[in-house]
Coordinates of N, CA and C in Angstrom, one line a residue:
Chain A
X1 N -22.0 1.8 -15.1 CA -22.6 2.7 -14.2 C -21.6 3.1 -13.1
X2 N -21.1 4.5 -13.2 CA -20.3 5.1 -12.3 C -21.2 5.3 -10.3
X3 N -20.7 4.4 -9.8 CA -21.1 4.7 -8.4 C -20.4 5.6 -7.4
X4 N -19.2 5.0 -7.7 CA -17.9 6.2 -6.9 C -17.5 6.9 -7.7
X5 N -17.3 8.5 -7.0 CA -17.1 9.6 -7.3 C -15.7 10.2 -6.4
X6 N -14.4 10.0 -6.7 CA -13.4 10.6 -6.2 C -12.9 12.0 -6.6
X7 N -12.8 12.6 -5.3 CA -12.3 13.8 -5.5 C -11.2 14.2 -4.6
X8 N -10.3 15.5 -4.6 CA -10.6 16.2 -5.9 C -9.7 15.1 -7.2
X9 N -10.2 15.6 -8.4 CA -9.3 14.9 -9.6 C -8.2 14.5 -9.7
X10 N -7.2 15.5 -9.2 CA -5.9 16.0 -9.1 C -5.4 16.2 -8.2
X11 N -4.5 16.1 -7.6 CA -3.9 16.7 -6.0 C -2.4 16.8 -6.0
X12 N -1.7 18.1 -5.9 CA -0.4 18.3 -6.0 C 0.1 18.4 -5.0
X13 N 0.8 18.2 -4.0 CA 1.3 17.8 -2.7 C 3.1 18.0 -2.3
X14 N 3.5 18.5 -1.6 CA 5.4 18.3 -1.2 C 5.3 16.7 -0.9
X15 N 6.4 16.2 -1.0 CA 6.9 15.4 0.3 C 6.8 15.4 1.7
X16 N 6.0 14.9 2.4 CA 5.9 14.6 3.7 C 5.0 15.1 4.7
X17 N 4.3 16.2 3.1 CA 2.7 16.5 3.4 C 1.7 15.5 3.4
X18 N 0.7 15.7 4.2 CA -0.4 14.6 4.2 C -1.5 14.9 2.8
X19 N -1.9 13.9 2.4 CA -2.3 13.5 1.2 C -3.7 13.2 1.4
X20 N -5.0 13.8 1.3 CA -6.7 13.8 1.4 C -7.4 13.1 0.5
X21 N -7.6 12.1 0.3 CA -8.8 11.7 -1.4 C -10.6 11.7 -0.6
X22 N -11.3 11.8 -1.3 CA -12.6 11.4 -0.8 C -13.2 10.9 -2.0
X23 N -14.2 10.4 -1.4 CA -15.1 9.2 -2.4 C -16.2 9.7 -2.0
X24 N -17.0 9.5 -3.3 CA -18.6 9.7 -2.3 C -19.3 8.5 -3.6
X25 N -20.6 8.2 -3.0 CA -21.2 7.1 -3.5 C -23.0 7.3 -3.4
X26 N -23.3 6.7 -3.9 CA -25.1 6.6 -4.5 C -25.9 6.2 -3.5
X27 N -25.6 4.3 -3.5 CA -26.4 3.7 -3.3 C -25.7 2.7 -2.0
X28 N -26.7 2.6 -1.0 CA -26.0 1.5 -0.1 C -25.3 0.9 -0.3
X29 N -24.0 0.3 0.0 CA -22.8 -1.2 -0.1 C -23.3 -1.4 1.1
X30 N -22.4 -3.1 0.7 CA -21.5 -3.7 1.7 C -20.5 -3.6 2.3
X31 N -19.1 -2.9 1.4 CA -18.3 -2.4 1.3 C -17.6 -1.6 0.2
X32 N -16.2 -0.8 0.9 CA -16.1 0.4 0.2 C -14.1 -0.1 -0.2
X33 N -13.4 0.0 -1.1 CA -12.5 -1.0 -1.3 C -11.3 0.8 -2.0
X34 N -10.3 0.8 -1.8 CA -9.5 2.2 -2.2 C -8.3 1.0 -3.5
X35 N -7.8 1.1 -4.1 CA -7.0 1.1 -4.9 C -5.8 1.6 -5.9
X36 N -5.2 1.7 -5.6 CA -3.7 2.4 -6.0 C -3.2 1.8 -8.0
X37 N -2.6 2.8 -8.5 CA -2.5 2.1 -9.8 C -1.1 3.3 -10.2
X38 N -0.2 2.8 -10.4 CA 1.1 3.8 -10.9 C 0.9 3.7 -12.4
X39 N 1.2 4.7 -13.1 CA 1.0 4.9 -14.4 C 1.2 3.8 -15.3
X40 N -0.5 3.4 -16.0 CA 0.0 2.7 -17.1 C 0.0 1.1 -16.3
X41 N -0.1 0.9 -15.2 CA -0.2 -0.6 -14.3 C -1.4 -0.8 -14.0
X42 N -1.2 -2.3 -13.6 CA -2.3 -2.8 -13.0 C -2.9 -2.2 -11.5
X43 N -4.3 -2.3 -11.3 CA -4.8 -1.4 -10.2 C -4.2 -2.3 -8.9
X44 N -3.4 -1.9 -7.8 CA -3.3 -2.7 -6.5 C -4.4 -2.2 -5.1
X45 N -4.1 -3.3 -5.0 CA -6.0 -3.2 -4.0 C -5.1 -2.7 -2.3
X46 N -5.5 -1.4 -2.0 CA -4.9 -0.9 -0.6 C -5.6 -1.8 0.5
X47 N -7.3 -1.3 0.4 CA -7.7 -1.2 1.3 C -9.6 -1.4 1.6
X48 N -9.7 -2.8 2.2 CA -11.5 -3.0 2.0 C -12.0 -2.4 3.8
X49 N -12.8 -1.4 3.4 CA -13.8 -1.6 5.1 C -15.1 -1.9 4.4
X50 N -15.3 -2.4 5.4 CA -16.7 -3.0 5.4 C -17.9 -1.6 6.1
X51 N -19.2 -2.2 5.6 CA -20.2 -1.4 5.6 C -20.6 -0.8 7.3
X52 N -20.0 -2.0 8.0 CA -19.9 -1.4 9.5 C -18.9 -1.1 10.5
X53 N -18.3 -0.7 9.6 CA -16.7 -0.1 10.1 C -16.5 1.3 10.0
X54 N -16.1 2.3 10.5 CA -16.2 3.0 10.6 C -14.5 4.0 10.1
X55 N -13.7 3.6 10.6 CA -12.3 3.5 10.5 C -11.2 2.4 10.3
X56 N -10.2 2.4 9.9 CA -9.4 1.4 9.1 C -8.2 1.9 8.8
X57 N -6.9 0.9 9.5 CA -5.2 1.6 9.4 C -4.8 0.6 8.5
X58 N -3.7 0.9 7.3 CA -3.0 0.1 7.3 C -1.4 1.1 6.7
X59 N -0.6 0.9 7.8 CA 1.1 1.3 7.8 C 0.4 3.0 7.8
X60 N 0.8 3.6 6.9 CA 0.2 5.2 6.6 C -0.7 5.6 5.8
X61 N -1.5 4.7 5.5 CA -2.9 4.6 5.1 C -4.2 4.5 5.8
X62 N -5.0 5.4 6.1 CA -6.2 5.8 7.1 C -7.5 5.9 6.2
X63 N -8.1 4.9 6.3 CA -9.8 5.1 5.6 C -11.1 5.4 6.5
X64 N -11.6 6.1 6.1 CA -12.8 6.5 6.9 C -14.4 6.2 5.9
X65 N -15.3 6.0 6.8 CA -16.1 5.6 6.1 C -17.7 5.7 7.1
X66 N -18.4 7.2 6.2 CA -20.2 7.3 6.5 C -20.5 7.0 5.7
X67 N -21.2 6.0 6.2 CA -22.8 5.6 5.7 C -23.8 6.6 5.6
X68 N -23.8 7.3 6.7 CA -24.8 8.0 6.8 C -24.7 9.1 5.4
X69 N -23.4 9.6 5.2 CA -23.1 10.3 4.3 C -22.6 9.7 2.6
X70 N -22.6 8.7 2.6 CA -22.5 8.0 1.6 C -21.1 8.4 1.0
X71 N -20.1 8.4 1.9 CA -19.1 8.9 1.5 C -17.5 8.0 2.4
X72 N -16.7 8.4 1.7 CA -15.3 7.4 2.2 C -14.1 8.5 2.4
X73 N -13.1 8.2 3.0 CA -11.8 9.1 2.7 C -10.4 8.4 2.9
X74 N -9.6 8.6 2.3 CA -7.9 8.1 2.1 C -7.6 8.9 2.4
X75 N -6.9 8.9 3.8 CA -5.6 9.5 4.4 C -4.4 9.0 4.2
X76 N -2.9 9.5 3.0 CA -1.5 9.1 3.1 C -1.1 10.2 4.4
X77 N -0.4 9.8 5.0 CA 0.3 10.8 6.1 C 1.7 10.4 5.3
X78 N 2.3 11.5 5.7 CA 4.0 11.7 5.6 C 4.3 11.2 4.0
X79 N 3.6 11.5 3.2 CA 4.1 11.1 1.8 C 5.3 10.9 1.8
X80 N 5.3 10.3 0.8 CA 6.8 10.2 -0.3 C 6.4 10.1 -1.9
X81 N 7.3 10.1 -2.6 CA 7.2 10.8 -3.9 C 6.7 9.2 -4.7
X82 N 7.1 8.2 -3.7 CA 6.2 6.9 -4.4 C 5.2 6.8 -4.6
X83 N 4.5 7.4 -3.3 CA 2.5 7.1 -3.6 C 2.2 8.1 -4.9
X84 N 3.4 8.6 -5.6 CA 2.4 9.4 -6.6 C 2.0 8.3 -7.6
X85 N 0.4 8.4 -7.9 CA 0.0 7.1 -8.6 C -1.6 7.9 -8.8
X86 N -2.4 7.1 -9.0 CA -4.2 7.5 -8.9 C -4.7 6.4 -8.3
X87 N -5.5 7.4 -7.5 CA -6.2 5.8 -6.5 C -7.4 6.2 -6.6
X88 N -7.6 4.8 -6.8 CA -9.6 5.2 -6.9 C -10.4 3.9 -5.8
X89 N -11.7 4.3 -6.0 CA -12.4 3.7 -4.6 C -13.5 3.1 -5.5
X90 N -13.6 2.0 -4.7 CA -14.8 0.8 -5.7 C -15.3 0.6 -4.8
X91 N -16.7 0.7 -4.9 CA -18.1 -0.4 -3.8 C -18.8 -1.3 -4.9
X92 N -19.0 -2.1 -3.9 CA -19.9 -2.7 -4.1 C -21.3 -2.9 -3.6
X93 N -22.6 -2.1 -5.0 CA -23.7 -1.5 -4.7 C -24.6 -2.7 -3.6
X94 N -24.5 -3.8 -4.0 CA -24.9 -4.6 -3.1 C -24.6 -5.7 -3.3
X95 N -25.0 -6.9 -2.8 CA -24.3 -7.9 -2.4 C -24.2 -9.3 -3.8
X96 N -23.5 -9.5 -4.3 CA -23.2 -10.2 -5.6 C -23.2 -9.8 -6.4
X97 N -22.6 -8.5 -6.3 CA -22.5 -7.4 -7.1 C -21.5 -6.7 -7.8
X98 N -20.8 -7.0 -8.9 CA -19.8 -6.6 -9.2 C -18.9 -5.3 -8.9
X99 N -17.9 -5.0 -8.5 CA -17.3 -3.7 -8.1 C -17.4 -2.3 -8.9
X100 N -17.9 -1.4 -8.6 CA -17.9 -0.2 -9.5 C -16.4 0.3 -9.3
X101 N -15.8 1.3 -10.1 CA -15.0 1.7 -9.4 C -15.6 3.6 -10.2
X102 N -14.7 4.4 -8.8 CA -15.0 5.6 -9.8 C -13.8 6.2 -10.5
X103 N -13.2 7.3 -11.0 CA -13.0 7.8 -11.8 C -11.4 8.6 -11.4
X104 N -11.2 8.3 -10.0 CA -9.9 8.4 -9.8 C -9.3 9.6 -8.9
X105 N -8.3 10.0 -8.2 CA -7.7 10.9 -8.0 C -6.6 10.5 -8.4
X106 N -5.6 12.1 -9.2 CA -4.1 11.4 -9.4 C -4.0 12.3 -8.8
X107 N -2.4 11.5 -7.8 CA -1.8 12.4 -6.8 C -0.7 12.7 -7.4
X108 N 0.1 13.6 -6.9 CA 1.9 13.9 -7.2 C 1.8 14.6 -6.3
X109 N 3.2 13.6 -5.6 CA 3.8 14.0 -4.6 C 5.5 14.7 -5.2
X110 N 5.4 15.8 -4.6 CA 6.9 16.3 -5.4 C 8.2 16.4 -4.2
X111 N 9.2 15.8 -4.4 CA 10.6 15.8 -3.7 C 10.7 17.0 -3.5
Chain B
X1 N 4.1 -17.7 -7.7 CA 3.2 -16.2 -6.7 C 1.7 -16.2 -7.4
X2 N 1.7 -15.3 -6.7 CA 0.3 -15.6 -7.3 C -0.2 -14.1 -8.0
X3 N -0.6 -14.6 -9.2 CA -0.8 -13.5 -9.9 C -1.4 -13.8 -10.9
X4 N -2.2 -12.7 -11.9 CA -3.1 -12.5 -12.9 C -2.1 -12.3 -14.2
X5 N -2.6 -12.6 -15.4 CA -1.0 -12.9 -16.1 C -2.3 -12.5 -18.0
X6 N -1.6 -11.1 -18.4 CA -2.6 -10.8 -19.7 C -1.8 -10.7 -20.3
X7 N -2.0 -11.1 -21.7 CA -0.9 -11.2 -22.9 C -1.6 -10.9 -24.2
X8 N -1.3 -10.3 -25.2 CA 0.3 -9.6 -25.2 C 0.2 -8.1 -24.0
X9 N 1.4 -7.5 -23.8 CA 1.4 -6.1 -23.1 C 0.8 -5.4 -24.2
X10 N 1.1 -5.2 -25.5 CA 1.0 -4.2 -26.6 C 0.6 -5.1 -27.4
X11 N -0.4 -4.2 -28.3 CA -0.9 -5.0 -29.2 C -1.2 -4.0 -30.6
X12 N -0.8 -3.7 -31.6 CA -1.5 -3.3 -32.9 C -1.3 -3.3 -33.8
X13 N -3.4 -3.4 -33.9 CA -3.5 -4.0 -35.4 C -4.7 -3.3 -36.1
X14 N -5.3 -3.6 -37.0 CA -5.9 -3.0 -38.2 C -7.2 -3.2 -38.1
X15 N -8.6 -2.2 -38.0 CA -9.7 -2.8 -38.1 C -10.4 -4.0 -38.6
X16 N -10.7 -4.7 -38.2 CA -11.4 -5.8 -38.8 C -10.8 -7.2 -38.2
X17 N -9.7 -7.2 -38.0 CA -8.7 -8.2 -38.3 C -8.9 -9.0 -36.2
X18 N -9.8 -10.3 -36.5 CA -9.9 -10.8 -35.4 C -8.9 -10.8 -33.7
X19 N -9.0 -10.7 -33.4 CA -8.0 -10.7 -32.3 C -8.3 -11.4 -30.8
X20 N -8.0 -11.4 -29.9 CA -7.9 -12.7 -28.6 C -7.0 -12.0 -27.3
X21 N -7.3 -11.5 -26.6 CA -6.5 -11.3 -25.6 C -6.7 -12.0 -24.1
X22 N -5.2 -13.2 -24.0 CA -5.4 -13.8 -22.3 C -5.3 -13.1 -21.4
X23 N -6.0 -14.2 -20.5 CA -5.9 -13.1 -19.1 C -5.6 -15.0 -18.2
X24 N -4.9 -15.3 -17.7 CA -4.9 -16.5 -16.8 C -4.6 -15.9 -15.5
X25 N -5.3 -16.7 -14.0 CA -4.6 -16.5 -12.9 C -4.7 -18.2 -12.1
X26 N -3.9 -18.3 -11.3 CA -2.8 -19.4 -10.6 C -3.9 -19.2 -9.4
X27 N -4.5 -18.6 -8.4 CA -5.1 -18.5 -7.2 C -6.7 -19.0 -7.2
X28 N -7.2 -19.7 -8.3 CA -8.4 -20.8 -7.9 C -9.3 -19.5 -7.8
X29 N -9.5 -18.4 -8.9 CA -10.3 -17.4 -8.1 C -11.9 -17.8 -8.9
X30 N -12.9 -17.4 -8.0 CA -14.0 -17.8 -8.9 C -14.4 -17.2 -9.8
X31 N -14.2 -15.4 -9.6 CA -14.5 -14.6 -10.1 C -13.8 -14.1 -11.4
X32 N -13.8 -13.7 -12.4 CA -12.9 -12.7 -13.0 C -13.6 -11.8 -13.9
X33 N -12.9 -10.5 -14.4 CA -13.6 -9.4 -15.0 C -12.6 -9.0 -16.1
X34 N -13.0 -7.9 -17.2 CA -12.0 -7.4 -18.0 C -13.0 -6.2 -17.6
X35 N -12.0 -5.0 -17.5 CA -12.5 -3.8 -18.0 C -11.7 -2.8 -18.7
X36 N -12.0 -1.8 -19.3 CA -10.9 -1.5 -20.3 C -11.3 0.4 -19.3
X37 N -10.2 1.1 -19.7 CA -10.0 2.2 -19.2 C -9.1 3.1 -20.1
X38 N -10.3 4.7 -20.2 CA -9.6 5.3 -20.8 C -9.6 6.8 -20.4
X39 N -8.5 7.7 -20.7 CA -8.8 9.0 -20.3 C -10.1 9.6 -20.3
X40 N -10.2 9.9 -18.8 CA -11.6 11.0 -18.1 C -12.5 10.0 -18.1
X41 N -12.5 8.5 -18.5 CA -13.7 7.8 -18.3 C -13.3 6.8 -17.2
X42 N -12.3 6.6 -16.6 CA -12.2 6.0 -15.3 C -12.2 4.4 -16.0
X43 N -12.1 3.1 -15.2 CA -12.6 2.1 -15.3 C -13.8 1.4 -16.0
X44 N -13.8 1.2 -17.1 CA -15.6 0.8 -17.0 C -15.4 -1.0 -17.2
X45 N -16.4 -1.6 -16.8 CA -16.2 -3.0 -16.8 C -17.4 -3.2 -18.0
X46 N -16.2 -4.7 -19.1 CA -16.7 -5.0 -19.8 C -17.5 -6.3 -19.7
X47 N -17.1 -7.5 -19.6 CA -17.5 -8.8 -19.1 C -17.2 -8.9 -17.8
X48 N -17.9 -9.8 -17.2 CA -17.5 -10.6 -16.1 C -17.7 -12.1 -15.6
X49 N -17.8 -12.8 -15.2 CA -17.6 -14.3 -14.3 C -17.9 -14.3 -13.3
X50 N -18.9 -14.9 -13.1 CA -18.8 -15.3 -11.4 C -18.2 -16.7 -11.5
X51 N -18.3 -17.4 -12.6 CA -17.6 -19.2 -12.0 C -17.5 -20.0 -13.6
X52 N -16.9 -20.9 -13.7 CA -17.2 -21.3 -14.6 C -18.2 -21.5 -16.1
X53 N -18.0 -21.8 -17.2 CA -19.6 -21.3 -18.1 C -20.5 -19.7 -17.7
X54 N -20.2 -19.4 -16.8 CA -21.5 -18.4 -16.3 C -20.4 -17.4 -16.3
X55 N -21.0 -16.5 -17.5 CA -20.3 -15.1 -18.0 C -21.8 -13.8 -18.0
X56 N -21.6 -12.3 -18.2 CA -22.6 -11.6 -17.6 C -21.8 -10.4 -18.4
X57 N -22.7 -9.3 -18.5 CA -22.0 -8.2 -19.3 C -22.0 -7.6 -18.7
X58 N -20.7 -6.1 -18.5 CA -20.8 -5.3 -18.1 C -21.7 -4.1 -18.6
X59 N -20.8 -2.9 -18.1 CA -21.6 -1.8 -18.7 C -21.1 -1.6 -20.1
X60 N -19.7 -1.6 -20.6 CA -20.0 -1.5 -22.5 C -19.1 -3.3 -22.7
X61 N -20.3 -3.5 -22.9 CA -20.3 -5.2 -23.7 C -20.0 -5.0 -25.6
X62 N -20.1 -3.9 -26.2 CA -20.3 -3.9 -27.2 C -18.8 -4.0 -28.1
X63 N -19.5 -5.5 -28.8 CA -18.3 -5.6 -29.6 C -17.3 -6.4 -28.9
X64 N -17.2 -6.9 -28.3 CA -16.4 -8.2 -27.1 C -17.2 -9.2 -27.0
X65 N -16.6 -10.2 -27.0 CA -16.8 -11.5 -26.0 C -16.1 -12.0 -25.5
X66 N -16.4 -13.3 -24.2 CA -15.7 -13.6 -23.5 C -16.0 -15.1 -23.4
X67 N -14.8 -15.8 -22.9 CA -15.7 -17.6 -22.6 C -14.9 -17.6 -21.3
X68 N -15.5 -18.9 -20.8 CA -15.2 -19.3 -19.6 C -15.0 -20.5 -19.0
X69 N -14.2 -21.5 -20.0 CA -14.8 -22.8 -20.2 C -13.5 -23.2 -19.1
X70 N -12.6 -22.7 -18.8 CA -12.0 -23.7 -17.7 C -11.8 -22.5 -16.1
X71 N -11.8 -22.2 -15.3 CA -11.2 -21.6 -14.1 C -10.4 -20.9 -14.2
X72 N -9.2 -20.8 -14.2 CA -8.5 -19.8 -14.3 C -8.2 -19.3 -15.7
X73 N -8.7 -19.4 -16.7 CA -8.9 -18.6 -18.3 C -9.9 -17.8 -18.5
X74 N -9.9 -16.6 -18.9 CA -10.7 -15.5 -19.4 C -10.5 -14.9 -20.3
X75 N -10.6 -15.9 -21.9 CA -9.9 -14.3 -22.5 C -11.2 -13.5 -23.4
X76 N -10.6 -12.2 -23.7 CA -11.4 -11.1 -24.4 C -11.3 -11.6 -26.1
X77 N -12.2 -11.7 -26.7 CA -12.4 -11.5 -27.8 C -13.0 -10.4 -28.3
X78 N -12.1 -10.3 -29.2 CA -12.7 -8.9 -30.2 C -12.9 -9.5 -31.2
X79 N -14.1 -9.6 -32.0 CA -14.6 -10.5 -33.4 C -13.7 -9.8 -34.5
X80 N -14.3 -8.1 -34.6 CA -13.9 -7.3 -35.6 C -13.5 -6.0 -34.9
X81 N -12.3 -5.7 -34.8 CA -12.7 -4.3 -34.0 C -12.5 -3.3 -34.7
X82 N -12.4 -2.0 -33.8 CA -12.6 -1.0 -34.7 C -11.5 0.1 -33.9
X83 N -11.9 1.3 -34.7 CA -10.6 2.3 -33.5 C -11.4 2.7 -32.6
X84 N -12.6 2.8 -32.3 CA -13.2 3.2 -30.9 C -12.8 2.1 -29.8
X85 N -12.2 0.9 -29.9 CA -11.6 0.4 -28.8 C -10.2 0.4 -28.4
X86 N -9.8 0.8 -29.1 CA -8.5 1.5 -28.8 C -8.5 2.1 -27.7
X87 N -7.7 1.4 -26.2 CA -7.6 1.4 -24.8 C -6.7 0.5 -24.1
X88 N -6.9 0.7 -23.0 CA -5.9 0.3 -22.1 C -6.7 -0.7 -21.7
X89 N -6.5 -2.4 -21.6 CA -7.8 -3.5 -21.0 C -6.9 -4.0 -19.8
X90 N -7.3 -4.3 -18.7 CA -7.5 -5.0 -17.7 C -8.2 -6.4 -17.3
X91 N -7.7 -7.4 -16.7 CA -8.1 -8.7 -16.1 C -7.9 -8.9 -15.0
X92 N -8.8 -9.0 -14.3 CA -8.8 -9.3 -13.0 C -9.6 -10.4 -12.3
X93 N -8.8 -10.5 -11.0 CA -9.7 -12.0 -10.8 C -9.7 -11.7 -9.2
X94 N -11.1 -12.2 -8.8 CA -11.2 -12.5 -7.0 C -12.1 -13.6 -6.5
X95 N -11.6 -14.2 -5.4 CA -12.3 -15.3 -4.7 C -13.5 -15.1 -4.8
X96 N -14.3 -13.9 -5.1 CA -15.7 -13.5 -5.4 C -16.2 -12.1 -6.3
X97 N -16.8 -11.7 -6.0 CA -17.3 -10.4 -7.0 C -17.1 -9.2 -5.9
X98 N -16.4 -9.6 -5.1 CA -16.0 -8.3 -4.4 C -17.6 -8.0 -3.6
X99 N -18.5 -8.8 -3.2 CA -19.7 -8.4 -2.9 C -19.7 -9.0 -1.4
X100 N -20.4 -9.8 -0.9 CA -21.0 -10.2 0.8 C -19.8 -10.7 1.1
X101 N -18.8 -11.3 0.1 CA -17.6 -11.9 1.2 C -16.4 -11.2 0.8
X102 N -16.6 -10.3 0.7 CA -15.5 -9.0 0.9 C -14.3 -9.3 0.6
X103 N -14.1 -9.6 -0.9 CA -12.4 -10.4 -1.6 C -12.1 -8.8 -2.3
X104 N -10.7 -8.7 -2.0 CA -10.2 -7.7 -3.2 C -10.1 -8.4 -4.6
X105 N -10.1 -7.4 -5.6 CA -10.0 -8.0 -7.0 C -8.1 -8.0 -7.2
X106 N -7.3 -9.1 -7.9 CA -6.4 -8.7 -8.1 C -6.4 -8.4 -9.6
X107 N -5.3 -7.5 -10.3 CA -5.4 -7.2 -11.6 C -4.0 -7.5 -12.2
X108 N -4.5 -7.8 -13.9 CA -3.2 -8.1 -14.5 C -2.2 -6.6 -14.9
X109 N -1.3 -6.7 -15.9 CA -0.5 -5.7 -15.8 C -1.0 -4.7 -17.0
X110 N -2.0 -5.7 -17.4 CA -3.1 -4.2 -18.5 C -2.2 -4.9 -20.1
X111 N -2.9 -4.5 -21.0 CA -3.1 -4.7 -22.5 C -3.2 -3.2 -23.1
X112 N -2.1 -2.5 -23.7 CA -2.4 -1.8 -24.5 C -2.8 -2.0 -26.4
X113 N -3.9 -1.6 -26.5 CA -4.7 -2.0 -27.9 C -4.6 -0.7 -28.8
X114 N -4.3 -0.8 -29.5 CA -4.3 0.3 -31.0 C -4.8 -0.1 -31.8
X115 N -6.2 0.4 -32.3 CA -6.3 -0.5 -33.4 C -6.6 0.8 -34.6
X116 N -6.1 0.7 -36.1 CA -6.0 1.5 -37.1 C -7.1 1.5 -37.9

């Protein structure tokens, strides 16, 4: 059952442009979790906010997160040509609840 | 270190013909999952674990199993497969289900499967 919905699909980007994903979601969480995967790898876990958090830093990664709107967002600031990968956003619909994840954005960041 | 560990990377073989793929992790996790992932269909989760003995199906259970008889072991069974599973599988493990006590999942380095 697909809960997160990442958009847009695709995102083509320069270097050192800032980088937009959004998530949007169904059903109440607990929390909303972003994840990074470079081609063909295993998924790496960026970034968990929780259901009453609002905002969330880590290095050049910015997550934002309504409830009211049922919706999340990943900010990369100042790309580089590394973060190009697909990240996708997994909640969890409620509590002992296995992670959905949805369906991805792939970024390229171009030198 | 600590890490999730799936074997083989590559795998193929010929419909029918039984097959086993590990997934071990070193960090005492209680949780672990396989999900296999394929073009335009994102992630889907097949089995899961909350703890020992106690396994649970995902959304396409069909045609897999899984056991869970010691802690850090998970592996996928495929009894008989076929070419509709032909995919890229994943193992992951976390201190929980990623639910009320808010663990990230870690993941292995993925299983590519071909089957003829």
């Amino acid at each position: 059952s697909q809960q997160g919905e990442e958009d847009p699909q695709a995102l083509s980007i320069q270097e050192g442009e800032n980088a937009t994903m959004n998530c949007s979601y169904k059903t109440s969480i607990n929390n909303l979790q972003w994840y990074r995967q470079n081609s063909g790898r295993g998924l790496v876990h960026l970034i968990l906010i929780r259901s009453n958090e609002r905002e969330k830093h880590s290095g050049r990664l910015r997550v934002t997160l309504d409830t009211s709107k049922k919706s999340s967002s990943l900010l990369i600031t100042a790309s580089r040509a590394a973060d190009t990968a697909s990240y996708f956003c997994a909640t969890d619909p409620s509590g002992n609840t296995p992670l959905v994840f949805g369906k991805g954005t792939r970024l390229s960041v171009i030198a | 270190e600590a890490q999730v560990t799936q074997n083989p990377r590559y795998l193929i073989t010929v419909t029918g013909k039984k097959l086993t793929v590990t997934c071990s992790q070193n960090m005492n996790h209680e949780y672990m999952s396989w999900y296999r992932q394929d073009p335009g269909l994102g992630l889907r989760q097949i089995y899961y674990s909350m703890n020992v003995e106690v396994t649970d199906k995902g959304d396409v259970p069909e045609g897999y199993k899984v056991s869970r008889k010691e802690k850090r072991n998970f592996p996928l069974i495929l009894e008989s497969p076929s070419p509709n599973q032909t995919s890229l599988y994943f193992c992951a493990s976390s201190l929980d289900g990623g639910g009320s006590y808010n663990s990230p999942l870690h993941f292995g380095n993925g299983t590519r499967l071909t089957v003829t």
